[in-house]
Coordinates of C-alpha atoms (C1' of nucleotides) in Angstrom, one line a residue:
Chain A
X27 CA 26.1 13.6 60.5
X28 CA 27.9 12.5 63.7
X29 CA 31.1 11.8 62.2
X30 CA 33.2 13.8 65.1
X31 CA 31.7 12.7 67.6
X32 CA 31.3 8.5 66.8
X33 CA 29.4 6.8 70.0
X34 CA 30.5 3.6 68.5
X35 CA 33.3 3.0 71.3
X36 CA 30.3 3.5 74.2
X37 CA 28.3 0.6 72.5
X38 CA 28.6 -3.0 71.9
X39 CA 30.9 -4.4 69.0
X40 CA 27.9 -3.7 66.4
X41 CA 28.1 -5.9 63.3
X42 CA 26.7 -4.0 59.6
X43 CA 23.0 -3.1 59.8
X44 CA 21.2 -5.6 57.4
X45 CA 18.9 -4.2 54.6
X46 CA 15.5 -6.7 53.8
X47 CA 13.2 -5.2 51.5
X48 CA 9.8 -6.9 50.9
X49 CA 9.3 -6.4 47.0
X50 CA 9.1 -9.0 44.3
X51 CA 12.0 -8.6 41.6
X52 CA 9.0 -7.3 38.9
X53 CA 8.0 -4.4 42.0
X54 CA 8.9 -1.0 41.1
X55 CA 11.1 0.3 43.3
X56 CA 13.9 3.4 42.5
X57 CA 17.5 2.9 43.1
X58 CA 17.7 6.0 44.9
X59 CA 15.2 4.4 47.5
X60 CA 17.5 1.6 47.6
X61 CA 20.4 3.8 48.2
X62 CA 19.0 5.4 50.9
X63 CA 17.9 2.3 52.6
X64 CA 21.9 1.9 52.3
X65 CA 22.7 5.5 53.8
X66 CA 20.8 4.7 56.8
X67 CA 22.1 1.3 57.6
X68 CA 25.5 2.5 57.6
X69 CA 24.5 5.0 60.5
X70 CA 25.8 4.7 64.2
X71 CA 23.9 2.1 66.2
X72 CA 21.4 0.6 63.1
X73 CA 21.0 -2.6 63.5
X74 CA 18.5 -3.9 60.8
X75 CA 16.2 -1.4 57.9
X76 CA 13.5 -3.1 56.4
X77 CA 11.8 -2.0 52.9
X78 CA 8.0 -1.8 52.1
X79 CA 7.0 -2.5 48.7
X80 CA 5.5 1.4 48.7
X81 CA 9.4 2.0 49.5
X82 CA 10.5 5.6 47.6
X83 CA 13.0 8.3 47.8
X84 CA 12.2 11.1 50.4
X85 CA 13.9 14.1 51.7
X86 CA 17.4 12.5 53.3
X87 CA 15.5 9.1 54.2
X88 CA 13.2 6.7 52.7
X89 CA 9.7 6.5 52.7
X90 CA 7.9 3.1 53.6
X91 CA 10.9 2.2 55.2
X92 CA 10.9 0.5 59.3
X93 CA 14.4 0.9 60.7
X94 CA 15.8 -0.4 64.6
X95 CA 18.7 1.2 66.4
X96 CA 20.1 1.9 69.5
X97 CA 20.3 5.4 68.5
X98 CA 17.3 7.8 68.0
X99 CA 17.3 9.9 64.5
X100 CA 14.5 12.2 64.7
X101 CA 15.0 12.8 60.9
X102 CA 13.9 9.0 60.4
X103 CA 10.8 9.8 61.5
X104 CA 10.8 13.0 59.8
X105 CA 8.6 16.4 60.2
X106 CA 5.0 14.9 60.3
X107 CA 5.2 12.6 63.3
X108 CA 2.2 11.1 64.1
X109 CA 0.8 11.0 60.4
X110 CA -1.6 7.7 60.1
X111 CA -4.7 6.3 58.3
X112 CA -7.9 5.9 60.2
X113 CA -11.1 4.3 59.8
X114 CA -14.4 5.6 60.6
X115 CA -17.8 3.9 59.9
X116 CA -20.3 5.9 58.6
X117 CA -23.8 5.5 58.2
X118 CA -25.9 7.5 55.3
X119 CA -29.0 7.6 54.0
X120 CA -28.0 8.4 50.5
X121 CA -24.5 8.3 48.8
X122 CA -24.4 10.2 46.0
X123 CA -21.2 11.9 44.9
X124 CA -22.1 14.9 43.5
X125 CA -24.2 16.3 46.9
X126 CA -21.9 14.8 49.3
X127 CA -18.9 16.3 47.7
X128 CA -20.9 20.2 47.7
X129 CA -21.4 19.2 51.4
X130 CA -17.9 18.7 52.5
X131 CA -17.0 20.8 55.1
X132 CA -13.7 23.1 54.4
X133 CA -10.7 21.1 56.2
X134 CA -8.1 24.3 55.2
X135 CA -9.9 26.5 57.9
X136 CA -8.9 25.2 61.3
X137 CA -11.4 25.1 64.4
X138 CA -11.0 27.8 66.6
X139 CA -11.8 27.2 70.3
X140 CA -13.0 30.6 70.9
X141 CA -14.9 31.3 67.2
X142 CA -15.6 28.3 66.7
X143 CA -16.5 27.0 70.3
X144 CA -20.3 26.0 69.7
X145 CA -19.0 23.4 66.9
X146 CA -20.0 20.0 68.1
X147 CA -16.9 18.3 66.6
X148 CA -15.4 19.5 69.9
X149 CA -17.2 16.8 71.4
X150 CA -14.1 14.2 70.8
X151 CA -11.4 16.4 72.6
X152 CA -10.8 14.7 75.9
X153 CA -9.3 16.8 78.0
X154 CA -6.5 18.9 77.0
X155 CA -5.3 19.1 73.4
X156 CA -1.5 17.6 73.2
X157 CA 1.1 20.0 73.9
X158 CA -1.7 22.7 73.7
X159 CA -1.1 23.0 70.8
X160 CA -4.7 24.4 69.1
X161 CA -3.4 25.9 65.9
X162 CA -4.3 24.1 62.9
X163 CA -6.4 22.0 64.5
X164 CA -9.6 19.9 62.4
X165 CA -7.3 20.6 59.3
X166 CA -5.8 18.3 56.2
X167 CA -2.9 19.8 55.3
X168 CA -1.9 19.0 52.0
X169 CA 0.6 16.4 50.6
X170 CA -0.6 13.4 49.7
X171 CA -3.0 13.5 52.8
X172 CA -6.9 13.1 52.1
X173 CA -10.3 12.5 53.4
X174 CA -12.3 9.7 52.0
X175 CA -16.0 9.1 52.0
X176 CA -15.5 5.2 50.7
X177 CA -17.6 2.0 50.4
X178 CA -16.4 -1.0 51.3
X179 CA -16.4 -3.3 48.2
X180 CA -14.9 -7.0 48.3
X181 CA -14.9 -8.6 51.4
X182 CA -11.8 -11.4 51.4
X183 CA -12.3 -12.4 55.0
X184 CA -16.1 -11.6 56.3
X185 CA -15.5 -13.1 60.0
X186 CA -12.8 -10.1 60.4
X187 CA -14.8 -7.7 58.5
X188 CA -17.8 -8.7 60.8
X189 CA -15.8 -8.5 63.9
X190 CA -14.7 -4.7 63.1
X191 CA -18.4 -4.2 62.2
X192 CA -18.1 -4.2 58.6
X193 CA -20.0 -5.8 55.8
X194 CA -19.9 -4.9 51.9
X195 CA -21.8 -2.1 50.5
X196 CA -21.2 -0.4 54.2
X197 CA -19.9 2.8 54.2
X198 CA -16.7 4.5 55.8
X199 CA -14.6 7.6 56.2
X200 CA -10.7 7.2 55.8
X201 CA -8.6 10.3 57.2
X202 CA -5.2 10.2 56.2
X203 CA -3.4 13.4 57.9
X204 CA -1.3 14.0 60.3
X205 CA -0.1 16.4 63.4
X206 CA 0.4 20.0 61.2
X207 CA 2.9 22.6 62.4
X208 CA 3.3 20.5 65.8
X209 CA 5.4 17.6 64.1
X210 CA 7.2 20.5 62.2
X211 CA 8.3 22.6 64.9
X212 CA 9.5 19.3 66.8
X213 CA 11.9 18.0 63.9
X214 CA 12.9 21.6 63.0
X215 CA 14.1 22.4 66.8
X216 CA 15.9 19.2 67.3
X217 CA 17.4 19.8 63.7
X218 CA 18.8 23.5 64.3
X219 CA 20.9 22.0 67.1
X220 CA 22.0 18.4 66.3
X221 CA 21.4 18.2 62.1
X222 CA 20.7 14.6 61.0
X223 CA 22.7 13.6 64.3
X224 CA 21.1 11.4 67.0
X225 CA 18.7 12.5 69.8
X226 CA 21.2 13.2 72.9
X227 CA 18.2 12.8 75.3
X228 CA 15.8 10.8 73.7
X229 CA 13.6 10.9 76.3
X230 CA 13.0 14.4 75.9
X231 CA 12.5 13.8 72.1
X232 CA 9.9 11.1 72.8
X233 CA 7.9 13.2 75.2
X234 CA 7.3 16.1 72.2
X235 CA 7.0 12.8 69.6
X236 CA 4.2 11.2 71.8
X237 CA 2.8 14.8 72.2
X238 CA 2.3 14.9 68.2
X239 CA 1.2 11.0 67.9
X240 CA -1.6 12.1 70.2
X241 CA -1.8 15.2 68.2
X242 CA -2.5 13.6 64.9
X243 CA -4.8 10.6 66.1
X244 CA -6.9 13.3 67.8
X245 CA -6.8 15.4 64.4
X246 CA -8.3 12.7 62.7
X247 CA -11.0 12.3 64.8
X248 CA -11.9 15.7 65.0
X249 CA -12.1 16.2 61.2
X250 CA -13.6 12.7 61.0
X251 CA -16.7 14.4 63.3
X252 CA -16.9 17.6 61.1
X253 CA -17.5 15.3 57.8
X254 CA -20.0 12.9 59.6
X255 CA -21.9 16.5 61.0
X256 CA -21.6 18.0 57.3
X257 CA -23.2 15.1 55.9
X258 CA -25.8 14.7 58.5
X259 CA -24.0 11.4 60.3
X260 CA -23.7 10.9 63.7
X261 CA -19.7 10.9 64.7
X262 CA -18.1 7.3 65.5
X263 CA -15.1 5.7 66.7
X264 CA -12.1 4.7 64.5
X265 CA -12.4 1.0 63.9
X266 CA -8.9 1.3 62.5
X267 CA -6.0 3.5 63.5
X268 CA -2.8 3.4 62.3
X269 CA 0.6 5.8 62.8
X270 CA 3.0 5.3 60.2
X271 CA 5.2 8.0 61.2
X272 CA 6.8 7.3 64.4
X273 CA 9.1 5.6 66.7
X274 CA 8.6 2.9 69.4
X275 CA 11.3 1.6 71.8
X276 CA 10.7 -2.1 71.0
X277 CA 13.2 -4.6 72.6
X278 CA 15.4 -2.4 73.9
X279 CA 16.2 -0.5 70.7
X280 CA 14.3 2.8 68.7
X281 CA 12.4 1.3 66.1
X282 CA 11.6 4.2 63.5
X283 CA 9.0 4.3 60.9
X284 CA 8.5 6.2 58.1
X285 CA 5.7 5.7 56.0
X286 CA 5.2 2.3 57.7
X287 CA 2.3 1.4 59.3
X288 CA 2.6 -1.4 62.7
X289 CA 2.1 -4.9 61.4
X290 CA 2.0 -6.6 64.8
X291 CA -1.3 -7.9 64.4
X292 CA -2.8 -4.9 64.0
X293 CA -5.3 -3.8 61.4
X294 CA -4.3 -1.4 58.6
X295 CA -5.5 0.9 56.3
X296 CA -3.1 0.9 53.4
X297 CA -4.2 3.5 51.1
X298 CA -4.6 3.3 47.3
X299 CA -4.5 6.1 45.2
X300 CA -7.3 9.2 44.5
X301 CA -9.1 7.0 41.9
X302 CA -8.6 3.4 42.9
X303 CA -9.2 1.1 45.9
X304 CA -7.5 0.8 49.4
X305 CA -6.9 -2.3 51.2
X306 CA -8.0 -3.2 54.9
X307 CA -5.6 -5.7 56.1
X308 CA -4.9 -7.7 59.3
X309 CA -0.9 -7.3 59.7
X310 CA 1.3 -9.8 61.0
X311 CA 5.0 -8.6 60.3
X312 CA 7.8 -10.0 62.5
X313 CA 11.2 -8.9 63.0
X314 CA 12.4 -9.5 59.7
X315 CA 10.3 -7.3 58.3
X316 CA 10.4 -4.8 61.6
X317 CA 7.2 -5.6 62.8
X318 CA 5.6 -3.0 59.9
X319 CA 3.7 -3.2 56.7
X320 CA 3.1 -0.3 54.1
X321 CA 1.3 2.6 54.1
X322 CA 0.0 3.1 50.9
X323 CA 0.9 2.8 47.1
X324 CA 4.3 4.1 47.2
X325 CA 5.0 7.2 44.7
X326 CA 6.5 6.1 41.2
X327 CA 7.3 9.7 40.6
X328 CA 8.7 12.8 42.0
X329 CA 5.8 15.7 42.5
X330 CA 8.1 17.2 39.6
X331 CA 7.8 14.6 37.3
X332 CA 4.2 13.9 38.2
X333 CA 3.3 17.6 37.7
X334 CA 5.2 17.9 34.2
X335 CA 4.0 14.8 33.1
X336 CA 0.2 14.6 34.3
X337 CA 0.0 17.9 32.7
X338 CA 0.5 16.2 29.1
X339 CA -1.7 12.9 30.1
X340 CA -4.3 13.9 31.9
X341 CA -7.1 16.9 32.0
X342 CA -8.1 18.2 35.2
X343 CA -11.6 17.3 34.4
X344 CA -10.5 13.1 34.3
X345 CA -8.6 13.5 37.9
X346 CA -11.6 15.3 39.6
X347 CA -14.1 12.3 37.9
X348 CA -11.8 9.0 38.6
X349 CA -12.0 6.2 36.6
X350 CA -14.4 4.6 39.5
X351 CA -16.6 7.1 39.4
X352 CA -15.8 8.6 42.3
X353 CA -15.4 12.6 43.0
X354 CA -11.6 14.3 43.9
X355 CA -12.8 17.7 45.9
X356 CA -9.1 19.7 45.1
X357 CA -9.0 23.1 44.0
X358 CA -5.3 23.1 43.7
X359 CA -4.7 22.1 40.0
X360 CA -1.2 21.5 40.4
X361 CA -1.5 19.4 43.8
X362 CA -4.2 17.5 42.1
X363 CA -1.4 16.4 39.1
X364 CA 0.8 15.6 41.6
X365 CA -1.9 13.0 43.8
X366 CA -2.6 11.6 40.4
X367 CA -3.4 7.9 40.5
X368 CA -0.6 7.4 37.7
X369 CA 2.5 8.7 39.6
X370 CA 1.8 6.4 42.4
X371 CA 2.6 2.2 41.7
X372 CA -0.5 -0.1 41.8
X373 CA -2.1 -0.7 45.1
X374 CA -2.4 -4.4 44.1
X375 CA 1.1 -4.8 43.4
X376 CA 1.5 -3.9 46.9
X377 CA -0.7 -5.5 48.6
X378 CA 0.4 -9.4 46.8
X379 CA 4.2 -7.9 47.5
X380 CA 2.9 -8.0 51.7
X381 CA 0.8 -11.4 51.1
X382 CA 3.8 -13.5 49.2
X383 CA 5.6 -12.5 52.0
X384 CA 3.2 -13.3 54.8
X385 CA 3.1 -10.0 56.3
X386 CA -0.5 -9.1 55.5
X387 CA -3.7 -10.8 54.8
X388 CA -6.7 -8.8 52.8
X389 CA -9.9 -8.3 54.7
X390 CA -11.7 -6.1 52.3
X391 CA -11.4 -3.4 49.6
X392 CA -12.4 0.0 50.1
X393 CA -13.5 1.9 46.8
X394 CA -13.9 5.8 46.7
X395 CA -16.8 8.0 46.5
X396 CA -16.1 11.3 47.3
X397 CA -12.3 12.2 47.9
X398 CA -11.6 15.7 49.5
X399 CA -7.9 17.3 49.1
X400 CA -8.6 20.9 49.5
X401 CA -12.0 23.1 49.0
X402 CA -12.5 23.3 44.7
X403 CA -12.5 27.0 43.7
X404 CA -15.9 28.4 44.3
X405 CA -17.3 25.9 46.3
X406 CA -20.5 26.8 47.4
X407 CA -20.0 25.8 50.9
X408 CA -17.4 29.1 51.0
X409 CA -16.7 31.1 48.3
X410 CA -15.1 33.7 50.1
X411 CA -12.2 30.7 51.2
X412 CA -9.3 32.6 49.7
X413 CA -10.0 36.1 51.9
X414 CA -11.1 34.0 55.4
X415 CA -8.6 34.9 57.4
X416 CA -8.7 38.3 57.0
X417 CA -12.5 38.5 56.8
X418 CA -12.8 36.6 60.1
X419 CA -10.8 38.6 61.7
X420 CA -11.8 41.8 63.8
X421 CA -13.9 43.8 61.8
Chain B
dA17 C1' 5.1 16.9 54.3
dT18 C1' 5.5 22.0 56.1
dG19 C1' 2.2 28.6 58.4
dT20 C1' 8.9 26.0 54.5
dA21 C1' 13.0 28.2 51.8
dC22 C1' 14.9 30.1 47.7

DNA sequence: ATGTAC
């Protein structure tokens, strides 16, 4: 941390940074989250941190967490800026789970502008890609990020639904992912030099940021186009898309989030689990809250503990065939323990958390049919996945 | 979360 080298003296008398989190007593949420929520308010320049209800412990900072100050922490932002949920209507004849699932594309191997040039997905790049950065481009990544062939179930508010173009029974792709190695590299170069210490030039910070919001919003689309082609869909626009990895300058100040989506009237995917429903929501956070909502269900366990523990409760076979009846496409056993809906706290518990505190207001559910992680083992689509690189290579 | 770091 800064500790030798306090700014404090070059800005105004600053008063404590206050700490709001937006969770009802019952919500589940670690006191190692809280602590951290702690940790950051007591950094130079913070001014206010406010807590989601999917707030949990991360690496050195909390996750679902919005904080404002006059200083900019790249480490608040964390590694995959530019990370976000969008929303893509899709229109198929036929939905069933078990072909659409053999027809996913794989979202491991990246698009390659030379072998890969003829690939109409490319039709969604605008000009040049963001810091030219091609590698790893039309890919997941792993985590807890997904794709989502989904339906759209209960409708809560059918004039909003109807002005994004949605009704129930209509069907929609959610891509959760972010900017790859790009994000990475940014964090891990400011990090070498300056630690968990402020961003001397922030400017320069925010150029490479923006560079990787671009990045990641462009990502989704392109892998958003390679489902639709797999399936036999025509590509569309997002009707929703959201960044909850970021920071803004907002009133004067850096206003970071991590795992929190915008909630200045803005519609928001917040995600449930890989066996359960999401929520589309029209946001309407003010400053109290940091102008942000929540990303998602919030883990209620460590990857660890999720790992040891699903291993006891659950089969593989229940986690790939949810409790909805919808498909989980993940050939990485221990990944797919560690998405499990049970280490992650109830979507609805969430969402009434954001509504009691007038920060969100429902417009429908989303309910899964096909969820892809990472290609299953064998997959017909490419069974030769695990020797690709090499293979594709020169011969 | 990550073409990571032990």
């Amino acid at each position: 941390m800064s500790q030798h080298h306090s700014r404090r003296e070059s800005l105004p008398p600053s008063t404590p940074a206050t700490v709001t989190v937006f969770a009802s007593p019952t919500s589940w949420i670690e006191s190692n989250a809280l602590a951290q929520c702690q940790q950051v308010a007591a950094l130079d320049g913070m001014i206010h941190v406010a807590g989601m209800p999917d707030l949990h412990p991360g690496k050195g900072a909390p996750i679902g967490a919005a904080m404002a100050s006059t200083v900019l922490y790249p480490f608040l932002v964390g590694s995959d800026i530019g990370c976000g949920i969008a929303v893509f209507p899709m229109k198929l004849k036929r939905a069933a789970p078990e072909k659409l699932a053999a027809r996913f594309p794989d979202l491991d191997r990246p698009l390659d502008p030379e072998r890969d040039a003829d690939d109409p997905a490319w039709a969604v790049v605008e000009g040049d890609v963001p810091a030219g950065h091609v590698e790893g481009l039309g890919t997941v990544g792993r985590g807890n990020h997904f794709v989502e062939l989904a339906r759209i179930e209960t409708v809560f508010e059918p004039g909003h639904a109807s002005r994004l173009g949605l009704a129930a029974g209509d069907l929609v792709l959610i891509v959760h992912s972010g900017s790859r190695g790009l994000g990475e590299r940014i964090l891990r170069a400011h990090t070498e030099v300056h630690g968990a210490g402020g961003a001397p030039d922030a400017a320069a910070y925010l150029a490479m940021h923006d560079d990787a919001v671009r990045w990641g919003s462009l990502n989704r689309r392109l892998m958003a186009a390679r489902v639709a082609h797999a399936l036999g869909a025509e590509p569309t626009e997002p009707i929703v898309d959201q960044c909850h990895n970021l920071v803004e300058v907002r009133d004067g100040v850096y206003l970071h989030r991590k795992g929190a989506a915008p909630g200045d009237g803005r519609d928001v995917l917040i995600a449930g689990t890989r066996g359960t429903c999401s929520y589309l929501v029209a946001a309407h956070a003010g400053p109290d809250a940091n102008h942000s909502v929540a990303h998602g269900a919030g883990r209620k366990m460590s990857r660890a503990d999720a790992l040891r523990r699903g291993r006891a409760k659950h089969t593989v076979e229940e986690l790939r065939r949810t409790p909805v009846g919808s498909l989980v496409v993940c050939g990485d056993r221990q990944l797919l323990f560690e998405e499990a809906p049970t280490a992650y706290k109830r979507i609805e518990q969430v969402i009434s958390d954001l509504v009691d505190h007038d920060l969100a207001t429902p417009v429908a559910t989303t309910v899964p049919l096909v969820t892809y992680k990472t290609p299953d083992i064998g997959s017909t689509s490419r069974p030769d996945r695990r020797n690709h690189r090499r293979k594709r290579g020169r011969p």
